[in-house]
Coordinates of N, CA and C in Angstrom, one line a residue:
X16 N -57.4 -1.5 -47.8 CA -57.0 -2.5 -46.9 C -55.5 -2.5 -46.7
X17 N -55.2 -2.9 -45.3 CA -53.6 -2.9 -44.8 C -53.1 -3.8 -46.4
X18 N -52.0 -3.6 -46.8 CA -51.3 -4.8 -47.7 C -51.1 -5.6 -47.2
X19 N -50.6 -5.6 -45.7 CA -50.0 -6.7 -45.1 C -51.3 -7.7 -45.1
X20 N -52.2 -7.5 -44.4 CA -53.5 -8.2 -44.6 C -53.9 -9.0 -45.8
X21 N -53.7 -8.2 -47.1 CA -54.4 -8.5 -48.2 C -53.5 -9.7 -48.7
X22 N -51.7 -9.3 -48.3 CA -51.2 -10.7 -48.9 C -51.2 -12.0 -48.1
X23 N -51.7 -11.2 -46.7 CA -51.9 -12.9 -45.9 C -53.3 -13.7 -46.5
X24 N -53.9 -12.9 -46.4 CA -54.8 -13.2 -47.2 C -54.9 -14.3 -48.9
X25 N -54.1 -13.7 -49.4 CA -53.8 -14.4 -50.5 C -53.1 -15.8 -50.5
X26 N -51.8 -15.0 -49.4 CA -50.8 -16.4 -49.6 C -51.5 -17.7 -48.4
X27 N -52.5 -17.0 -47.8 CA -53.5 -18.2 -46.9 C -54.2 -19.2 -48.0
X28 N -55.3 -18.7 -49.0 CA -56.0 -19.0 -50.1 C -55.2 -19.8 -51.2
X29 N -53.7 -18.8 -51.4 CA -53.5 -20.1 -52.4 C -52.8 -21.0 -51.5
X30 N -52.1 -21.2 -49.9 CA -51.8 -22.4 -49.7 C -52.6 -23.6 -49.4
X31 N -53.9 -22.8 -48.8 CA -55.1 -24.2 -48.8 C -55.6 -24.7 -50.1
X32 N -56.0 -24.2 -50.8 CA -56.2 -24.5 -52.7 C -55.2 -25.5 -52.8
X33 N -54.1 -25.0 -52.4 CA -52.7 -26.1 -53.2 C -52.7 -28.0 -52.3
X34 N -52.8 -27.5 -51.2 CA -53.0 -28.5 -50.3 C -54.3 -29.5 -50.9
X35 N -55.2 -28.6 -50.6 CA -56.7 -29.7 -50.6 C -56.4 -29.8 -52.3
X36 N -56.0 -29.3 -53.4 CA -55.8 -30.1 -54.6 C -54.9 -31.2 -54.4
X37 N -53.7 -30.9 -53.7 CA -52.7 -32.1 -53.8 C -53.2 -33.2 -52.8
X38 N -54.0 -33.2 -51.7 CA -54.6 -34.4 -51.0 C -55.8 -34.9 -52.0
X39 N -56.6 -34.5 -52.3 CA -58.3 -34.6 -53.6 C -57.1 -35.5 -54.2
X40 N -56.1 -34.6 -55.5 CA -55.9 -35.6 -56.1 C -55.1 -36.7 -56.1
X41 N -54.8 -37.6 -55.0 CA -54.1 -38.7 -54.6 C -55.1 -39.8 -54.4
X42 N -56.4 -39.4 -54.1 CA -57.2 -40.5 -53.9 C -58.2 -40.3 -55.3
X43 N -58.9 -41.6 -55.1 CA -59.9 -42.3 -56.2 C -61.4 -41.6 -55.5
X44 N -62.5 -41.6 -56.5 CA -64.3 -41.4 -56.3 C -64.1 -41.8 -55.1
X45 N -64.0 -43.6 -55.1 CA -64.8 -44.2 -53.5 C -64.3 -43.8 -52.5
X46 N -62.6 -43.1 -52.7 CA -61.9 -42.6 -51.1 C -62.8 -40.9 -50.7
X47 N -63.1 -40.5 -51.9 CA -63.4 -39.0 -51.8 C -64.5 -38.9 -51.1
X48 N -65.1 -39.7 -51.2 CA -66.9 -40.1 -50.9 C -66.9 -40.8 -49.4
X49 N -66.1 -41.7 -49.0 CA -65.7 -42.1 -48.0 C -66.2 -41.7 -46.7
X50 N -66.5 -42.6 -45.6 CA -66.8 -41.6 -44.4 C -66.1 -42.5 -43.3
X51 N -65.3 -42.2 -42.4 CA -64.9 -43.2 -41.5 C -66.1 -43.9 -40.5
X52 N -66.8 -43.3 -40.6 CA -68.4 -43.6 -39.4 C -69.5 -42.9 -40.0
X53 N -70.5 -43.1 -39.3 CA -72.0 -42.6 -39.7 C -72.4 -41.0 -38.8
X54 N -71.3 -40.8 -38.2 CA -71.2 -39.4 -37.5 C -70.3 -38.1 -38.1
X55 N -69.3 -39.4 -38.9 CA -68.3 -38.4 -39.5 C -69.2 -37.8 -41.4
X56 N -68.1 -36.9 -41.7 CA -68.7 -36.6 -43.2 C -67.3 -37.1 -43.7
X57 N -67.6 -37.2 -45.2 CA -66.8 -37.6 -46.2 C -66.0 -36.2 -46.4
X58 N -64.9 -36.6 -47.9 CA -64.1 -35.4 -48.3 C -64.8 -34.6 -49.2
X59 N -65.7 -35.2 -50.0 CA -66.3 -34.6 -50.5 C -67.4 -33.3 -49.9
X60 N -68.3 -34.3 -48.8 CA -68.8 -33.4 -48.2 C -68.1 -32.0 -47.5
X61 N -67.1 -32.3 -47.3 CA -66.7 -31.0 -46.0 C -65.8 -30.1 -47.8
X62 N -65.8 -30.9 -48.8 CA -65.3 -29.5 -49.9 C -66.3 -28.9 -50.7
X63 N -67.6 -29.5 -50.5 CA -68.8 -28.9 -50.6 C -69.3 -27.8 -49.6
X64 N -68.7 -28.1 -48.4 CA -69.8 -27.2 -47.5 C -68.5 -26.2 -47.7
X65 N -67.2 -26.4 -47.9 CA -66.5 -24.8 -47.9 C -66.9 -23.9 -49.1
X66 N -67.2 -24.8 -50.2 CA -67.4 -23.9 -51.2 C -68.8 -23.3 -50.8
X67 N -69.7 -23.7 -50.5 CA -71.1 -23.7 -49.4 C -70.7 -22.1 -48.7
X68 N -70.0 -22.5 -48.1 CA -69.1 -21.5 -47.0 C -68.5 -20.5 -47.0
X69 N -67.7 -20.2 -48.4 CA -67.4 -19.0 -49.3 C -68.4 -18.2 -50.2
X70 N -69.9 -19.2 -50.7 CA -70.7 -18.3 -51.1 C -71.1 -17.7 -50.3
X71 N -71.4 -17.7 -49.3 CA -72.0 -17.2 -48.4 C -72.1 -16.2 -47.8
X72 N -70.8 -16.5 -47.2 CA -69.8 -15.4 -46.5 C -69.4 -13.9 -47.2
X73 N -68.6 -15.2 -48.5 CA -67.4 -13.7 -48.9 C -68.9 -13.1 -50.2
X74 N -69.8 -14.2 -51.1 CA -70.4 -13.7 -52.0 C -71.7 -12.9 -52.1
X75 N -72.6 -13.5 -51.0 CA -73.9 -13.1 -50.3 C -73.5 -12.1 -49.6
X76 N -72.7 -12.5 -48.0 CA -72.3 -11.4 -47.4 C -71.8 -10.3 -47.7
X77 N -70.8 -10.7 -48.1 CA -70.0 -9.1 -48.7 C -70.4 -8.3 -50.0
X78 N -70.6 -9.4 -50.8 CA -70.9 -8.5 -52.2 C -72.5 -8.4 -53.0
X79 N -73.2 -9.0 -51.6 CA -74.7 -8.9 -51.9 C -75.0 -10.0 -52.7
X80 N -74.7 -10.7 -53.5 CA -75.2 -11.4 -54.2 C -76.2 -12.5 -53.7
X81 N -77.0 -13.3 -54.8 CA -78.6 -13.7 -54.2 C -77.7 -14.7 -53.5
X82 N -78.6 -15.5 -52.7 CA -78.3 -16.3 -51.7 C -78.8 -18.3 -53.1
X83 N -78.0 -19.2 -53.1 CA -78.9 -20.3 -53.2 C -78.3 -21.7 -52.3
X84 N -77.8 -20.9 -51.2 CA -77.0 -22.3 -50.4 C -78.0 -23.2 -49.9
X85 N -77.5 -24.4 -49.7 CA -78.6 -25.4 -49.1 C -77.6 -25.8 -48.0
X86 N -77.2 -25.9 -47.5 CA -76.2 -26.5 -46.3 C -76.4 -27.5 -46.3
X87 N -77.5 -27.8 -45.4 CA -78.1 -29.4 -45.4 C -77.3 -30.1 -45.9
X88 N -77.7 -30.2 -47.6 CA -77.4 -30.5 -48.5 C -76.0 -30.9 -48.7
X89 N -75.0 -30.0 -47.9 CA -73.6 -30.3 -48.0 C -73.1 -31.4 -47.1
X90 N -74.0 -31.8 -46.5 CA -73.9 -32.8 -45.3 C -74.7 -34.1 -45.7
X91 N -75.3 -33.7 -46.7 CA -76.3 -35.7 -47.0 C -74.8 -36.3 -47.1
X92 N -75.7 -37.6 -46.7 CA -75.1 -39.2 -46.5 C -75.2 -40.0 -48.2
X93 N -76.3 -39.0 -48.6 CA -76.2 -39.4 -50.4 C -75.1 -38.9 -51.4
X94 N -74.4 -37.9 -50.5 CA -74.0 -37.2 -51.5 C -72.7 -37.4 -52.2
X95 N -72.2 -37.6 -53.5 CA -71.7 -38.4 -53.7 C -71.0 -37.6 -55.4
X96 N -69.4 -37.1 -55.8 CA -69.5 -35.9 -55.9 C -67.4 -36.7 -56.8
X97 N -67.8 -36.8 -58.0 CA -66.5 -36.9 -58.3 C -65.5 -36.3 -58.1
X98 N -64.4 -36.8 -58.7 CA -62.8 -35.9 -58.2 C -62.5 -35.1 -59.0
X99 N -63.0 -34.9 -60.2 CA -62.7 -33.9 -61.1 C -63.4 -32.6 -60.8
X100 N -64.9 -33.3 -60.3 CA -66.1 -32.3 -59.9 C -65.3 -31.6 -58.8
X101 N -64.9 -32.1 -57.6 CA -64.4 -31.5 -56.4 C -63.2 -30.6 -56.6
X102 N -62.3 -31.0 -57.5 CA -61.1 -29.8 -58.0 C -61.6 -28.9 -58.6
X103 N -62.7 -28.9 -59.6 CA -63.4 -27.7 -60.1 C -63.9 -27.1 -59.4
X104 N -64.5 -27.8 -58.6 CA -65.3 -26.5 -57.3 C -64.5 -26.0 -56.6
X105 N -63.3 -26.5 -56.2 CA -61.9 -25.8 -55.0 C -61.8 -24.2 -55.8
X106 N -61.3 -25.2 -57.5 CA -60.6 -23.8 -58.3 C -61.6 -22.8 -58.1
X107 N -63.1 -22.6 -58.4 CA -63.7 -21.7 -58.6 C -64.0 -21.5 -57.7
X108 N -64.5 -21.9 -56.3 CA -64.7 -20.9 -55.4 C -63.3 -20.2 -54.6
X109 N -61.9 -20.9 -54.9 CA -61.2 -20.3 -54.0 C -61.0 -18.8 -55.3
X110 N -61.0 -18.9 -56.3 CA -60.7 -17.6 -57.2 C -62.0 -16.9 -56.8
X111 N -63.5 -16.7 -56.7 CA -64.1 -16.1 -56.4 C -63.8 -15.0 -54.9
X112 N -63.6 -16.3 -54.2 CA -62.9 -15.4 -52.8 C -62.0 -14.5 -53.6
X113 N -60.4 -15.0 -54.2 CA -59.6 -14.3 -54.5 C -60.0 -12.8 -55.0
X114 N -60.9 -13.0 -56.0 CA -61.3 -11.7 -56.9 C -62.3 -10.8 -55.9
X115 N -63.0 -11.1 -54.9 CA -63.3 -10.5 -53.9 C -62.4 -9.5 -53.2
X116 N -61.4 -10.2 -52.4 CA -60.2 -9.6 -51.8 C -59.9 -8.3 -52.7
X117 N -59.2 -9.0 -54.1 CA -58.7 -8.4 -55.1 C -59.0 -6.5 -55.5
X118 N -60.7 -6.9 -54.9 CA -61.6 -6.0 -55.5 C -62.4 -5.1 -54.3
X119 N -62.1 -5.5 -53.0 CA -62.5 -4.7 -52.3 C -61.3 -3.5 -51.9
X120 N -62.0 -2.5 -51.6 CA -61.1 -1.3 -51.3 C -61.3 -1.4 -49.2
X121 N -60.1 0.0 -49.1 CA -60.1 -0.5 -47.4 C -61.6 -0.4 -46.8
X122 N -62.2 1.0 -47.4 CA -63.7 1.1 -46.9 C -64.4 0.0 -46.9
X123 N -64.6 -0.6 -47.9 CA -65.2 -2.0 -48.0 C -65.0 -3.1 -47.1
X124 N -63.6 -2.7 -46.6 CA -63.2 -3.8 -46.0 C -63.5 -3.7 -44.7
X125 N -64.0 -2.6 -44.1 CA -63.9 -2.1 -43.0 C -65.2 -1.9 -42.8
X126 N -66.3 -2.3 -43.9 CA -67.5 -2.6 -43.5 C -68.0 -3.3 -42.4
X127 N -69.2 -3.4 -41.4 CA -69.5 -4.3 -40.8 C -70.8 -4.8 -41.5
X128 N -70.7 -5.9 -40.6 CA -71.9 -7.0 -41.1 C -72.5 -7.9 -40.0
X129 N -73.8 -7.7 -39.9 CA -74.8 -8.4 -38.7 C -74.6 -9.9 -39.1
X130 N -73.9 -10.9 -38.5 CA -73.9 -12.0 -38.4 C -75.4 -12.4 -37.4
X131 N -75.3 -13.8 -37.8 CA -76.5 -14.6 -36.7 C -76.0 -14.1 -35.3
X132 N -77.2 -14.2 -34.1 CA -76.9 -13.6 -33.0 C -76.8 -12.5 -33.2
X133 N -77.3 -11.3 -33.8 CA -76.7 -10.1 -34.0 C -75.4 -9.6 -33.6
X134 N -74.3 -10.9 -33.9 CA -72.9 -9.7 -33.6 C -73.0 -9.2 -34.8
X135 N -71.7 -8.6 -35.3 CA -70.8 -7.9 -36.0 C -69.7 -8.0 -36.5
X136 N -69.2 -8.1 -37.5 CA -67.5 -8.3 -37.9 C -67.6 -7.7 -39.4
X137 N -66.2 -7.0 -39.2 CA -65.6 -6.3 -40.2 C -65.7 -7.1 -41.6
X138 N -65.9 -7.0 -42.7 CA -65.2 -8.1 -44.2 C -64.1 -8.3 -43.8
X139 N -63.1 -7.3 -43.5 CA -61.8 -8.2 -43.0 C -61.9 -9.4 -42.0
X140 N -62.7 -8.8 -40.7 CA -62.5 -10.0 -39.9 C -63.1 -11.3 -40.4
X141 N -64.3 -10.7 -41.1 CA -65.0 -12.2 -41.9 C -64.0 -13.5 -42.4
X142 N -63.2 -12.4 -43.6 CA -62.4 -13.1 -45.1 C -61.2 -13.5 -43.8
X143 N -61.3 -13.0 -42.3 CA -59.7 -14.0 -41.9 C -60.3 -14.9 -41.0
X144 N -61.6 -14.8 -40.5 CA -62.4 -16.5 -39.7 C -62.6 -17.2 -40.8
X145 N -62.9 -17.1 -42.1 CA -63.1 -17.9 -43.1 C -62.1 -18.7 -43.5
X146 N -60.8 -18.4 -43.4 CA -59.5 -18.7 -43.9 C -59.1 -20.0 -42.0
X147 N -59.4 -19.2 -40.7 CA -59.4 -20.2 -40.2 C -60.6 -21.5 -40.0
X148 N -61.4 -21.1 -40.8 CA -62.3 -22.4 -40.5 C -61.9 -23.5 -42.0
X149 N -61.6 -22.6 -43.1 CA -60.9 -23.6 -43.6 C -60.0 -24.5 -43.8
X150 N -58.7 -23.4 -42.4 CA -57.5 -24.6 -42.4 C -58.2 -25.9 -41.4
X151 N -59.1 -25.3 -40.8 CA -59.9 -26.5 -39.7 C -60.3 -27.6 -40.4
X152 N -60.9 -27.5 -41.7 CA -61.4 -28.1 -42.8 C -60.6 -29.2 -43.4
X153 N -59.4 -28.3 -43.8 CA -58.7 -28.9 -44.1 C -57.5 -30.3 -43.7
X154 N -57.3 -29.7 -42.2 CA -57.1 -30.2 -41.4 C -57.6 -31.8 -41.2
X155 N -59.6 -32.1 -41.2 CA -60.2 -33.3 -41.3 C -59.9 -34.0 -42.5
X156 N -60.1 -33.2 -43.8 CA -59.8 -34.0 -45.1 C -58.3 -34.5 -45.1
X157 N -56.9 -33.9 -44.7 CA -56.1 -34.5 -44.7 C -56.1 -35.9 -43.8
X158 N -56.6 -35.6 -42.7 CA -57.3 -37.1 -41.8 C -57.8 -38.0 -42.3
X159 N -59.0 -37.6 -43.2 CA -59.6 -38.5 -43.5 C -58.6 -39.7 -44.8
X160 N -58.2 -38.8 -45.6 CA -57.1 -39.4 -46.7 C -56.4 -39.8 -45.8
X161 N -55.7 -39.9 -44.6 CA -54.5 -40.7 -44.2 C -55.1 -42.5 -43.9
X162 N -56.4 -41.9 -43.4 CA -57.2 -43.3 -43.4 C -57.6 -44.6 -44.8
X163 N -57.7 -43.6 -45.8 CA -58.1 -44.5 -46.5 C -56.2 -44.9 -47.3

């Protein structure tokens, strides 16, 4: 893989990690759990469905591993997910990504992959829509903490 790539890559991953830890940890359980409306999701929810979102993608997709996502699931109105629990799950799925990156070679990266709709996209293009749907992500959770 280009370098140039591999360290946008990186310095993308650790600046969202660093962000969504330093917003997570400024609020309490009830703000994390929070929802501003019955249409919106919580913070918890949308740091569930990225970690959700990285198995999938970078762990299923790319490196074959079994599948056990529930999506759904990242979206219940039950769901309800302390603040310690939600920094542990940032740490470990954003390093899973990382060691992915770390460990693929250019061939690898340059693999394609049949997404839904039968397109197509490279691992690279995957691991750089992933990185924009999490600043999108992240984007809401900073929102949502400005509210509470």
């Amino acid at each position: 893989m280009n370098d140039f790539i591999k360290e946008h890559i990186r310095a993308v991953l650790a600046e969202l990690e660093l962000r969504l830890i330093k917003t997570i940890s400024s609020l309490n359980d009830e703000d994390l759990n929070w929802r501003p409306n019955n249409k919106s999701n919580s913070i918890a929810n949308l740091v569930i469905h990225i970690s959700g979102h990285i198995h999938q993608r970078i762990e299923v997709g790319i490196m074959q591993e079994k599948d056990w996502r529930n999506r759904e699931a990242e979206f219940s109105r039950d769901l309800f997910v302390r603040k310690e629990s939600l920094i542990n799950t940032i740490h470990t799925s954003f390093s899973r990504f990382m060691n992915v990156v770390e460990a693929l070679t250019e061939e690898e990266m340059l693999k394609r992959q049949v997404l839904s709709g039968n397109r197509t996209q490279t691992n690279e293009e995957i691991m750089l829509r992933c990185l924009e749907h999490y600043s999108e992500h992240l984007g809401q959770i900073i929102y949502i903490s400005k509210m509470r």
